[in-house]
C-alpha cells in the first residue's frame, strides 16, 4: 500500500519524492526500518507541553490506523518548581501494527527536555533504547538541581543507550527568528520542534497537527504560524541531520479492528459520550450536578459543550450541592448524573443513601485516584470499591459496575444508566485515572446497536382501595424488577410524599413500624440482588488450573500478561468482572472450578476480600498502590509463580 504521509518540506516547497514500501522516501535518503510496535515517552517540565505533544502524536497515530494505548503522567501541583524531579510531566504512547492492550512496560524512545526529565525516567529504559535530549537545558545549575555532579551526556553513564543530543531550544529559536517573538516566546515552541522530529522518525501524518495548531491559535495567527514553523523545522531536522540515520515505520493495524469508523478517544470523553447516548436512548434530558475534582473534571467540561443534545450541567459550590441538585433532577424526570473522585464520594454519601431510600435513578461516576484524603490526585488507584459497596450509613445497597478500557467507558455508561433507570436506584460507575486520561481507538457504534432505555413514567393511579377509590401508591413495585413507579412532579393526581424518613410499603407514608422497616430494607437489597447481570465469560482455551480474575483497568495488563504466558506454553485462564454488585450469577461456580485464583488489584485486596467472604474461595491477592498501572511483565512473573507453586 502507499501511505498518504507527506512531509512539511514537501508541503512547503514541493520536493519530489519516491514511494518506497509503505512510506515516501526522497531519492538517496536514509534507511527505513519496519517495526511492529514502538513505545515512546515524552518527558519535561509541566510547562513544556508534554501532554499536548503526546496528544498530538497520538491523534496522528490514530488517524494513521495503528492500534495504540497511552499513559499521561503529570504532577498534581499547578506549576511545580521548574527543573525539579517533582515537576516532571510525561506522556507515554504505545502503538503497533497489531492489537495491543497497555501503554507498554518500558519505552523504546525517551524524549527528555531537561536533566530532571532524564533522571526521572532513565531507570525505566531498557538498554539499547534511544534517548533524545535537549542539550540546551543541561547547564551546570540545572544538573545540580537534580543531583547530577557531572553531565550524564559526557560521563559515560548513557553508553548503553543510543543517545541523540539535540539543542532543541537553540534550533527552535533559530527556526523562528523571522517571527516577531521574544526569545522566551520562541522557546515555548520547542515541544513542537520535538513533535516534528518524532513525526519524521515514525512517518506520522502531519496535516492534522497543522490544522490543530491553526484552530488552537485562531485568534493569534502569528503564534499559530510560529508553532507550525517549529513543527516543520523539527521534521526537516530529522530529514537532514546525520545524527538520525534511520527512520522507522509501524504499519497500520489493519487486522486488529473489526470494520467500522474509528476515532481516538480517552476514557472520560468516552464516558461523556456514553451518558449523552444513554439520555437519547432513554428520551430523557441529561442533568449533571458536579463539583470540579481531578481526575473527573473533564466530564463536566465535555458535557457542558452539548446543550444541543438536551444536556444541562450545573457546577455546584461543593460536592454535596452537586449531588443534591442531581437527585432533584432525577425526581423531576431527568437522567441524573454526578461525577467525582474518592474524596467527593465521601461527601456525597448521605445523599446517595437518600437516593437509595427515595429509590430514584442516579448515576454516580467515581473516577478513582490515589488516596486517602487528597492523596495522589493525578495518579491512579482502584481503592474505592469497598467505599462504593458499603460507604453509607444503614443498609444502603447500590449496584456497582466498572469499565475495563478507555473505550469501554462508553458502554459502561450505557449499562449504568440502564440499571439506574430500570431498577430506580443509584448506580456506581467506578473508572479511574488511568482509564480517564488514557486513550485508545474506539469504533463508533451505529445508533441501532445502542440499547433501548425508554422509560415509562406513571401517568395515572396504580392502586385501587377497598372502597373502589383509585389512588397513586409511590412504592407499589414492579413484580419483576421491584422498581417503584416514577412519577414526574406536577402530573395531576400523582401527588406523593418524598423524603429520607422510612416509607410505608406501597403508600409511601412515613412509617416507624419495625416490621415495615425490616421489609423495606430487605426489599431494597433484593432489588439490587435481582439486577440482571450476564454470566461471567471465562477465557480458558487450555483447561487451566489457575484463574486470574480482575476488574476495571487491570484488564489490559492482565490480558497482556496472560498472552505472554500462553506464548510460552503455560496454561492459564482469565476472567474479568464488569459487574461488582451484584456479581455475575455464575461467579461462584467459576471460582470453585479452579485450583488457584489470583486477583491483581491496584489496592490492598478489596475485590479479594469480597470474593473470599462471599464464596469462601482462598483467592490469592496481588496488590500494587504506587499510583501507576501494573506492568505486563510484572504480572506475568507473578502469575507464572502461582502456576508453578
mmCIF file with all atom_site columns, N, CA, C and O in Angstrom, residues 385-422:
data_model
loop_
_atom_site.group_PDB
_atom_site.id
_atom_site.type_symbol
_atom_site.label_atom_id
_atom_site.label_alt_id
_atom_site.label_comp_id
_atom_site.label_asym_id
_atom_site.label_entity_id
_atom_site.label_seq_id
_atom_site.pdbx_PDB_ins_code
_atom_site.Cartn_x
_atom_site.Cartn_y
_atom_site.Cartn_z
_atom_site.occupancy
_atom_site.B_iso_or_equiv
_atom_site.pdbx_formal_charge
_atom_site.auth_seq_id
_atom_site.auth_comp_id
_atom_site.auth_asym_id
_atom_site.auth_atom_id
_atom_site.pdbx_PDB_model_num
ATOM 1   N N  . UNK A 1 385 ? -13.516 0.628  45.884 1.00 0.00 ? 385 UNK A N  1
ATOM 2   C CA . UNK A 1 385 ? -14.521 -0.422 45.712 1.00 0.00 ? 385 UNK A CA 1
ATOM 3   C C  . UNK A 1 385 ? -15.327 -0.651 46.975 1.00 0.00 ? 385 UNK A C  1
ATOM 4   O O  . UNK A 1 385 ? -16.569 -0.681 46.946 1.00 0.00 ? 385 UNK A O  1
ATOM 5   N N  . UNK A 1 386 ? -14.658 -0.798 48.105 1.00 0.00 ? 386 UNK A N  1
ATOM 6   C CA . UNK A 1 386 ? -15.395 -1.039 49.347 1.00 0.00 ? 386 UNK A CA 1
ATOM 7   C C  . UNK A 1 386 ? -16.178 0.197  49.765 1.00 0.00 ? 386 UNK A C  1
ATOM 8   O O  . UNK A 1 386 ? -17.252 0.087  50.373 1.00 0.00 ? 386 UNK A O  1
ATOM 9   N N  . UNK A 1 387 ? -15.675 1.384  49.453 1.00 0.00 ? 387 UNK A N  1
ATOM 10  C CA . UNK A 1 387 ? -16.428 2.603  49.733 1.00 0.00 ? 387 UNK A CA 1
ATOM 11  C C  . UNK A 1 387 ? -17.714 2.626  48.913 1.00 0.00 ? 387 UNK A C  1
ATOM 12  O O  . UNK A 1 387 ? -18.784 2.987  49.416 1.00 0.00 ? 387 UNK A O  1
ATOM 13  N N  . UNK A 1 388 ? -17.630 2.243  47.644 1.00 0.00 ? 388 UNK A N  1
ATOM 14  C CA . UNK A 1 388 ? -18.826 2.193  46.808 1.00 0.00 ? 388 UNK A CA 1
ATOM 15  C C  . UNK A 1 388 ? -19.806 1.139  47.310 1.00 0.00 ? 388 UNK A C  1
ATOM 16  O O  . UNK A 1 388 ? -21.029 1.341  47.290 1.00 0.00 ? 388 UNK A O  1
ATOM 17  N N  . UNK A 1 389 ? -19.285 0.038  47.799 1.00 0.00 ? 389 UNK A N  1
ATOM 18  C CA . UNK A 1 389 ? -20.145 -1.037 48.275 1.00 0.00 ? 389 UNK A CA 1
ATOM 19  C C  . UNK A 1 389 ? -20.820 -0.696 49.600 1.00 0.00 ? 389 UNK A C  1
ATOM 20  O O  . UNK A 1 389 ? -22.021 -0.932 49.785 1.00 0.00 ? 389 UNK A O  1
ATOM 21  N N  . UNK A 1 390 ? -20.045 -0.120 50.533 1.00 0.00 ? 390 UNK A N  1
ATOM 22  C CA . UNK A 1 390 ? -20.538 -0.014 51.907 1.00 0.00 ? 390 UNK A CA 1
ATOM 23  C C  . UNK A 1 390 ? -20.435 1.382  52.519 1.00 0.00 ? 390 UNK A C  1
ATOM 24  O O  . UNK A 1 390 ? -20.782 1.541  53.698 1.00 0.00 ? 390 UNK A O  1
ATOM 25  N N  . UNK A 1 391 ? -19.995 2.365  51.767 1.00 0.00 ? 391 UNK A N  1
ATOM 26  C CA . UNK A 1 391 ? -19.699 3.665  52.364 1.00 0.00 ? 391 UNK A CA 1
ATOM 27  C C  . UNK A 1 391 ? -20.888 4.548  52.630 1.00 0.00 ? 391 UNK A C  1
ATOM 28  O O  . UNK A 1 391 ? -20.881 5.733  52.276 1.00 0.00 ? 391 UNK A O  1
ATOM 29  N N  . UNK A 1 392 ? -21.923 3.999  53.260 1.00 0.00 ? 392 UNK A N  1
ATOM 30  C CA . UNK A 1 392 ? -23.111 4.769  53.643 1.00 0.00 ? 392 UNK A CA 1
ATOM 31  C C  . UNK A 1 392 ? -23.644 4.237  54.969 1.00 0.00 ? 392 UNK A C  1
ATOM 32  O O  . UNK A 1 392 ? -23.387 3.078  55.310 1.00 0.00 ? 392 UNK A O  1
ATOM 33  N N  . UNK A 1 393 ? -24.388 5.055  55.670 1.00 0.00 ? 393 UNK A N  1
ATOM 34  C CA . UNK A 1 393 ? -24.973 4.558  56.914 1.00 0.00 ? 393 UNK A CA 1
ATOM 35  C C  . UNK A 1 393 ? -26.170 3.670  56.603 1.00 0.00 ? 393 UNK A C  1
ATOM 36  O O  . UNK A 1 393 ? -26.852 3.830  55.586 1.00 0.00 ? 393 UNK A O  1
ATOM 37  N N  . UNK A 1 394 ? -26.429 2.741  57.504 1.00 0.00 ? 394 UNK A N  1
ATOM 38  C CA . UNK A 1 394 ? -27.559 1.846  57.317 1.00 0.00 ? 394 UNK A CA 1
ATOM 39  C C  . UNK A 1 394 ? -27.306 0.853  56.196 1.00 0.00 ? 394 UNK A C  1
ATOM 40  O O  . UNK A 1 394 ? -26.233 0.792  55.602 1.00 0.00 ? 394 UNK A O  1
ATOM 41  N N  . UNK A 1 395 ? -28.311 0.050  55.909 1.00 0.00 ? 395 UNK A N  1
ATOM 42  C CA . UNK A 1 395 ? -28.241 -0.884 54.787 1.00 0.00 ? 395 UNK A CA 1
ATOM 43  C C  . UNK A 1 395 ? -28.663 -0.130 53.529 1.00 0.00 ? 395 UNK A C  1
ATOM 44  O O  . UNK A 1 395 ? -29.845 0.102  53.292 1.00 0.00 ? 395 UNK A O  1
ATOM 45  N N  . UNK A 1 396 ? -27.691 0.255  52.727 1.00 0.00 ? 396 UNK A N  1
ATOM 46  C CA . UNK A 1 396 ? -27.967 1.095  51.557 1.00 0.00 ? 396 UNK A CA 1
ATOM 47  C C  . UNK A 1 396 ? -27.268 0.505  50.338 1.00 0.00 ? 396 UNK A C  1
ATOM 48  O O  . UNK A 1 396 ? -26.281 1.054  49.842 1.00 0.00 ? 396 UNK A O  1
ATOM 49  N N  . UNK A 1 397 ? -27.743 -0.617 49.813 1.00 0.00 ? 397 UNK A N  1
ATOM 50  C CA . UNK A 1 397 ? -27.058 -1.296 48.709 1.00 0.00 ? 397 UNK A CA 1
ATOM 51  C C  . UNK A 1 397 ? -27.234 -0.544 47.389 1.00 0.00 ? 397 UNK A C  1
ATOM 52  O O  . UNK A 1 397 ? -28.294 0.012  47.100 1.00 0.00 ? 397 UNK A O  1
ATOM 53  N N  . UNK A 1 398 ? -26.186 -0.547 46.593 1.00 0.00 ? 398 UNK A N  1
ATOM 54  C CA . UNK A 1 398 ? -26.255 0.047  45.253 1.00 0.00 ? 398 UNK A CA 1
ATOM 55  C C  . UNK A 1 398 ? -25.509 -0.862 44.280 1.00 0.00 ? 398 UNK A C  1
ATOM 56  O O  . UNK A 1 398 ? -24.512 -1.481 44.640 1.00 0.00 ? 398 UNK A O  1
ATOM 57  N N  . UNK A 1 399 ? -25.970 -0.947 43.046 1.00 0.00 ? 399 UNK A N  1
ATOM 58  C CA . UNK A 1 399 ? -25.203 -1.667 42.023 1.00 0.00 ? 399 UNK A CA 1
ATOM 59  C C  . UNK A 1 399 ? -23.890 -0.945 41.741 1.00 0.00 ? 399 UNK A C  1
ATOM 60  O O  . UNK A 1 399 ? -23.807 0.283  41.810 1.00 0.00 ? 399 UNK A O  1
ATOM 61  N N  . UNK A 1 400 ? -22.859 -1.720 41.394 1.00 0.00 ? 400 UNK A N  1
ATOM 62  C CA . UNK A 1 400 ? -21.532 -1.175 41.091 1.00 0.00 ? 400 UNK A CA 1
ATOM 63  C C  . UNK A 1 400 ? -21.023 -1.829 39.818 1.00 0.00 ? 400 UNK A C  1
ATOM 64  O O  . UNK A 1 400 ? -21.014 -3.065 39.716 1.00 0.00 ? 400 UNK A O  1
ATOM 65  N N  . UNK A 1 401 ? -20.600 -1.010 38.853 1.00 0.00 ? 401 UNK A N  1
ATOM 66  C CA . UNK A 1 401 ? -20.004 -1.540 37.631 1.00 0.00 ? 401 UNK A CA 1
ATOM 67  C C  . UNK A 1 401 ? -18.700 -0.798 37.360 1.00 0.00 ? 401 UNK A C  1
ATOM 68  O O  . UNK A 1 401 ? -18.481 0.308  37.875 1.00 0.00 ? 401 UNK A O  1
ATOM 69  N N  . UNK A 1 402 ? -17.835 -1.407 36.536 1.00 0.00 ? 402 UNK A N  1
ATOM 70  C CA . UNK A 1 402 ? -16.538 -0.806 36.252 1.00 0.00 ? 402 UNK A CA 1
ATOM 71  C C  . UNK A 1 402 ? -16.138 -1.077 34.812 1.00 0.00 ? 402 UNK A C  1
ATOM 72  O O  . UNK A 1 402 ? -16.169 -2.242 34.378 1.00 0.00 ? 402 UNK A O  1
ATOM 73  N N  . UNK A 1 403 ? -15.767 -0.047 34.049 1.00 0.00 ? 403 UNK A N  1
ATOM 74  C CA . UNK A 1 403 ? -15.237 -0.253 32.697 1.00 0.00 ? 403 UNK A CA 1
ATOM 75  C C  . UNK A 1 403 ? -13.833 -0.825 32.755 1.00 0.00 ? 403 UNK A C  1
ATOM 76  O O  . UNK A 1 403 ? -13.134 -0.708 33.769 1.00 0.00 ? 403 UNK A O  1
ATOM 77  N N  . UNK A 1 404 ? -13.385 -1.414 31.650 1.00 0.00 ? 404 UNK A N  1
ATOM 78  C CA . UNK A 1 404 ? -12.076 -2.058 31.647 1.00 0.00 ? 404 UNK A CA 1
ATOM 79  C C  . UNK A 1 404 ? -11.052 -1.374 30.761 1.00 0.00 ? 404 UNK A C  1
ATOM 80  O O  . UNK A 1 404 ? -9.852  -1.606 30.921 1.00 0.00 ? 404 UNK A O  1
ATOM 81  N N  . UNK A 1 405 ? -11.491 -0.557 29.813 1.00 0.00 ? 405 UNK A N  1
ATOM 82  C CA . UNK A 1 405 ? -10.574 0.179  28.939 1.00 0.00 ? 405 UNK A CA 1
ATOM 83  C C  . UNK A 1 405 ? -11.133 1.574  28.725 1.00 0.00 ? 405 UNK A C  1
ATOM 84  O O  . UNK A 1 405 ? -12.315 1.827  29.014 1.00 0.00 ? 405 UNK A O  1
ATOM 85  N N  . UNK A 1 406 ? -10.330 2.504  28.192 1.00 0.00 ? 406 UNK A N  1
ATOM 86  C CA . UNK A 1 406 ? -10.883 3.843  27.909 1.00 0.00 ? 406 UNK A CA 1
ATOM 87  C C  . UNK A 1 406 ? -12.113 3.795  27.025 1.00 0.00 ? 406 UNK A C  1
ATOM 88  O O  . UNK A 1 406 ? -13.121 4.440  27.319 1.00 0.00 ? 406 UNK A O  1
ATOM 89  N N  . UNK A 1 407 ? -12.072 3.036  25.928 1.00 0.00 ? 407 UNK A N  1
ATOM 90  C CA . UNK A 1 407 ? -13.223 2.973  25.030 1.00 0.00 ? 407 UNK A CA 1
ATOM 91  C C  . UNK A 1 407 ? -14.423 2.305  25.691 1.00 0.00 ? 407 UNK A C  1
ATOM 92  O O  . UNK A 1 407 ? -15.579 2.653  25.412 1.00 0.00 ? 407 UNK A O  1
ATOM 93  N N  . UNK A 1 408 ? -14.173 1.358  26.574 1.00 0.00 ? 408 UNK A N  1
ATOM 94  C CA . UNK A 1 408 ? -15.252 0.638  27.253 1.00 0.00 ? 408 UNK A CA 1
ATOM 95  C C  . UNK A 1 408 ? -16.034 1.541  28.193 1.00 0.00 ? 408 UNK A C  1
ATOM 96  O O  . UNK A 1 408 ? -17.135 1.185  28.626 1.00 0.00 ? 408 UNK A O  1
ATOM 97  N N  . UNK A 1 409 ? -15.481 2.710  28.524 1.00 0.00 ? 409 UNK A N  1
ATOM 98  C CA . UNK A 1 409 ? -16.224 3.659  29.369 1.00 0.00 ? 409 UNK A CA 1
ATOM 99  C C  . UNK A 1 409 ? -17.537 4.072  28.720 1.00 0.00 ? 409 UNK A C  1
ATOM 100 O O  . UNK A 1 409 ? -18.506 4.380  29.423 1.00 0.00 ? 409 UNK A O  1
ATOM 101 N N  . UNK A 1 410 ? -17.597 4.081  27.403 1.00 0.00 ? 410 UNK A N  1
ATOM 102 C CA . UNK A 1 410 ? -18.840 4.399  26.692 1.00 0.00 ? 410 UNK A CA 1
ATOM 103 C C  . UNK A 1 410 ? -19.910 3.372  27.021 1.00 0.00 ? 410 UNK A C  1
ATOM 104 O O  . UNK A 1 410 ? -21.025 3.712  27.433 1.00 0.00 ? 410 UNK A O  1
ATOM 105 N N  . UNK A 1 411 ? -19.584 2.097  26.852 1.00 0.00 ? 411 UNK A N  1
ATOM 106 C CA . UNK A 1 411 ? -20.555 1.039  27.111 1.00 0.00 ? 411 UNK A CA 1
ATOM 107 C C  . UNK A 1 411 ? -20.908 0.938  28.594 1.00 0.00 ? 411 UNK A C  1
ATOM 108 O O  . UNK A 1 411 ? -22.051 0.639  28.948 1.00 0.00 ? 411 UNK A O  1
ATOM 109 N N  . UNK A 1 412 ? -19.926 1.185  29.456 1.00 0.00 ? 412 UNK A N  1
ATOM 110 C CA . UNK A 1 412 ? -20.201 1.130  30.893 1.00 0.00 ? 412 UNK A CA 1
ATOM 111 C C  . UNK A 1 412 ? -21.182 2.218  31.304 1.00 0.00 ? 412 UNK A C  1
ATOM 112 O O  . UNK A 1 412 ? -22.027 2.003  32.180 1.00 0.00 ? 412 UNK A O  1
ATOM 113 N N  . UNK A 1 413 ? -21.076 3.404  30.688 1.00 0.00 ? 413 UNK A N  1
ATOM 114 C CA . UNK A 1 413 ? -22.023 4.482  30.991 1.00 0.00 ? 413 UNK A CA 1
ATOM 115 C C  . UNK A 1 413 ? -23.438 4.089  30.586 1.00 0.00 ? 413 UNK A C  1
ATOM 116 O O  . UNK A 1 413 ? -24.408 4.352  31.315 1.00 0.00 ? 413 UNK A O  1
ATOM 117 N N  . UNK A 1 414 ? -23.575 3.465  29.427 1.00 0.00 ? 414 UNK A N  1
ATOM 118 C CA . UNK A 1 414 ? -24.891 2.990  28.997 1.00 0.00 ? 414 UNK A CA 1
ATOM 119 C C  . UNK A 1 414 ? -25.443 1.942  29.952 1.00 0.00 ? 414 UNK A C  1
ATOM 120 O O  . UNK A 1 414 ? -26.629 1.945  30.291 1.00 0.00 ? 414 UNK A O  1
ATOM 121 N N  . UNK A 1 415 ? -24.567 1.042  30.411 1.00 0.00 ? 415 UNK A N  1
ATOM 122 C CA . UNK A 1 415 ? -25.010 -0.005 31.322 1.00 0.00 ? 415 UNK A CA 1
ATOM 123 C C  . UNK A 1 415 ? -25.411 0.570  32.681 1.00 0.00 ? 415 UNK A C  1
ATOM 124 O O  . UNK A 1 415 ? -26.416 0.146  33.278 1.00 0.00 ? 415 UNK A O  1
ATOM 125 N N  . UNK A 1 416 ? -24.652 1.544  33.176 1.00 0.00 ? 416 UNK A N  1
ATOM 126 C CA . UNK A 1 416 ? -25.012 2.177  34.443 1.00 0.00 ? 416 UNK A CA 1
ATOM 127 C C  . UNK A 1 416 ? -26.365 2.865  34.327 1.00 0.00 ? 416 UNK A C  1
ATOM 128 O O  . UNK A 1 416 ? -27.198 2.790  35.247 1.00 0.00 ? 416 UNK A O  1
ATOM 129 N N  . UNK A 1 417 ? -26.592 3.540  33.210 1.00 0.00 ? 417 UNK A N  1
ATOM 130 C CA . UNK A 1 417 ? -27.879 4.209  33.007 1.00 0.00 ? 417 UNK A CA 1
ATOM 131 C C  . UNK A 1 417 ? -29.014 3.186  32.907 1.00 0.00 ? 417 UNK A C  1
ATOM 132 O O  . UNK A 1 417 ? -30.107 3.403  33.449 1.00 0.00 ? 417 UNK A O  1
ATOM 133 N N  . UNK A 1 418 ? -28.766 2.070  32.221 1.00 0.00 ? 418 UNK A N  1
ATOM 134 C CA . UNK A 1 418 ? -29.798 1.034  32.107 1.00 0.00 ? 418 UNK A CA 1
ATOM 135 C C  . UNK A 1 418 ? -30.243 0.539  33.473 1.00 0.00 ? 418 UNK A C  1
ATOM 136 O O  . UNK A 1 418 ? -31.452 0.452  33.767 1.00 0.00 ? 418 UNK A O  1
ATOM 137 N N  . UNK A 1 419 ? -29.277 0.213  34.314 1.00 0.00 ? 419 UNK A N  1
ATOM 138 C CA . UNK A 1 419 ? -29.612 -0.315 35.636 1.00 0.00 ? 419 UNK A CA 1
ATOM 139 C C  . UNK A 1 419 ? -30.320 0.742  36.473 1.00 0.00 ? 419 UNK A C  1
ATOM 140 O O  . UNK A 1 419 ? -31.331 0.462  37.135 1.00 0.00 ? 419 UNK A O  1
ATOM 141 N N  . UNK A 1 420 ? -29.799 1.976  36.460 1.00 0.00 ? 420 UNK A N  1
ATOM 142 C CA . UNK A 1 420 ? -30.407 3.042  37.263 1.00 0.00 ? 420 UNK A CA 1
ATOM 143 C C  . UNK A 1 420 ? -31.850 3.283  36.860 1.00 0.00 ? 420 UNK A C  1
ATOM 144 O O  . UNK A 1 420 ? -32.741 3.412  37.722 1.00 0.00 ? 420 UNK A O  1
ATOM 145 N N  . UNK A 1 421 ? -32.117 3.332  35.560 1.00 0.00 ? 421 UNK A N  1
ATOM 146 C CA . UNK A 1 421 ? -33.465 3.636  35.084 1.00 0.00 ? 421 UNK A CA 1
ATOM 147 C C  . UNK A 1 421 ? -34.417 2.462  35.273 1.00 0.00 ? 421 UNK A C  1
ATOM 148 O O  . UNK A 1 421 ? -35.577 2.651  35.655 1.00 0.00 ? 421 UNK A O  1
ATOM 149 N N  . UNK A 1 422 ? -33.942 1.252  35.008 1.00 0.00 ? 422 UNK A N  1
ATOM 150 C CA . UNK A 1 422 ? -34.829 0.089  35.083 1.00 0.00 ? 422 UNK A CA 1
ATOM 151 C C  . UNK A 1 422 ? -35.166 -0.289 36.514 1.00 0.00 ? 422 UNK A C  1
ATOM 152 O O  . UNK A 1 422 ? -36.283 -0.748 36.787 1.00 0.00 ? 422 UNK A O  1
#
